mmCIF file of C-alpha atoms in Angstrom:
data_model
loop_
_atom_site.group_PDB
_atom_site.id
_atom_site.type_symbol
_atom_site.label_atom_id
_atom_site.label_comp_id
_atom_site.label_asym_id
_atom_site.label_seq_id
_atom_site.Cartn_x
_atom_site.Cartn_y
_atom_site.Cartn_z
ATOM 1 C CA MET A 12 39.099 -60.951 -6.668
ATOM 2 C CA GLY A 13 36.429 -59.652 -3.962
ATOM 3 C CA LYS A 14 33.066 -61.399 -3.414
ATOM 4 C CA ALA A 15 30.463 -59.656 -5.202
ATOM 5 C CA ASN A 16 27.866 -58.190 -2.581
ATOM 6 C CA ASN A 17 25.083 -60.451 -1.862
ATOM 7 C CA GLN A 18 21.557 -58.476 -2.795
ATOM 8 C CA GLY A 19 20.028 -60.073 0.518
ATOM 9 C CA ASN A 20 22.489 -57.748 2.413
ATOM 10 C CA ASN A 21 21.658 -54.657 0.960
ATOM 11 C CA THR A 22 18.485 -54.465 1.117
ATOM 12 C CA LYS A 23 17.066 -51.043 2.628
ATOM 13 C CA PRO A 24 13.469 -51.289 4.512
ATOM 14 C CA GLN A 25 10.425 -49.475 2.264
ATOM 15 C CA PRO A 26 9.228 -46.595 3.542
ATOM 16 C CA ARG A 27 5.774 -46.620 4.915
ATOM 17 C CA ILE A 28 3.298 -44.149 3.644
ATOM 18 C CA SER A 29 0.634 -42.884 6.264
ATOM 19 C CA MET A 30 -2.607 -42.660 4.305
ATOM 20 C CA PHE A 31 -3.937 -40.138 6.891
ATOM 21 C CA HIS A 32 -1.303 -37.623 5.627
ATOM 22 C CA VAL A 33 -1.490 -38.774 1.945
ATOM 23 C CA LEU A 34 -5.295 -37.815 2.736
ATOM 24 C CA LEU A 35 -4.273 -34.192 4.217
ATOM 25 C CA VAL A 36 -1.793 -33.229 1.430
ATOM 26 C CA LEU A 37 -5.088 -34.095 -1.066
ATOM 27 C CA ILE A 38 -7.136 -31.977 0.716
ATOM 28 C CA GLY A 39 -5.053 -29.047 0.830
ATOM 29 C CA ALA A 40 -3.935 -29.086 -2.402
ATOM 30 C CA ASP A 41 -7.655 -29.163 -3.480
ATOM 31 C CA LEU A 42 -8.426 -25.956 -1.352
ATOM 32 C CA VAL A 43 -5.554 -24.663 -2.844
ATOM 33 C CA LEU A 44 -6.609 -25.205 -6.525
ATOM 34 C CA LEU A 45 -10.341 -24.630 -6.043
ATOM 35 C CA LEU A 46 -10.442 -21.345 -3.910
ATOM 36 C CA ALA A 47 -6.951 -19.722 -4.591
ATOM 37 C CA PRO A 48 -7.713 -15.839 -4.878
ATOM 38 C CA GLU A 49 -8.379 -14.817 -8.017
ATOM 39 C CA VAL A 50 -6.724 -17.736 -10.002
ATOM 40 C CA GLY A 51 -8.714 -20.961 -8.261
ATOM 41 C CA ILE A 52 -10.656 -23.166 -10.723
ATOM 42 C CA LEU A 53 -14.026 -22.284 -8.404
ATOM 43 C CA ASN A 54 -12.986 -18.518 -8.712
ATOM 44 C CA SER A 55 -13.111 -18.703 -12.206
ATOM 45 C CA ILE A 56 -16.669 -20.030 -12.343
ATOM 46 C CA LEU A 57 -17.956 -18.294 -9.628
ATOM 47 C CA TYR A 58 -17.665 -15.060 -7.471
ATOM 48 C CA ILE A 59 -16.049 -15.671 -4.024
ATOM 49 C CA PRO A 60 -15.472 -12.705 -2.000
ATOM 50 C CA GLY A 61 -11.660 -12.841 -0.341
ATOM 51 C CA ILE A 62 -12.961 -13.290 2.787
ATOM 52 C CA TYR A 63 -13.238 -16.754 1.810
ATOM 53 C CA THR A 64 -10.591 -17.428 -0.235
ATOM 54 C CA TRP A 65 -7.462 -16.124 2.009
ATOM 55 C CA PRO A 66 -8.124 -18.667 4.913
ATOM 56 C CA ALA A 67 -8.729 -21.227 2.853
ATOM 57 C CA LEU A 68 -5.617 -20.741 1.077
ATOM 58 C CA ALA A 69 -4.199 -20.418 4.030
ATOM 59 C CA ILE A 70 -5.799 -23.564 5.600
ATOM 60 C CA GLY A 71 -4.373 -25.516 2.296
ATOM 61 C CA ILE A 72 -0.975 -24.589 2.633
ATOM 62 C CA ALA A 73 -0.929 -25.734 6.368
ATOM 63 C CA LEU A 74 -2.636 -29.314 5.264
ATOM 64 C CA LEU A 75 -0.156 -29.520 2.930
ATOM 65 C CA VAL A 76 2.841 -28.596 4.812
ATOM 66 C CA LEU A 77 1.263 -31.006 7.976
ATOM 67 C CA GLY A 78 1.221 -33.723 5.324
ATOM 68 C CA PHE A 79 4.023 -33.944 3.616
ATOM 69 C CA ARG A 80 5.932 -33.355 7.138
ATOM 70 C CA LYS A 81 5.115 -36.914 8.551
ATOM 71 C CA LEU A 82 4.123 -38.681 5.065
ATOM 72 C CA TYR A 83 6.799 -41.180 5.372
ATOM 73 C CA LYS A 84 7.625 -43.381 8.292
#
């Protein structure tokens, strides 16, 4: 009968999470949720022209992409 694998040998290193990239993800998600054109939370309360909402949406998506790209090290 074969030996059982020792738990000490099968351990994987835990991934490190970069707090800066977590912050980028949170800021990007806030921008998308608050300022999405015609469906954002802030747009439902106040009228914000499209000249402000579309760039905020693009910046929010860019921050999400950059944040998730190198979140785990």
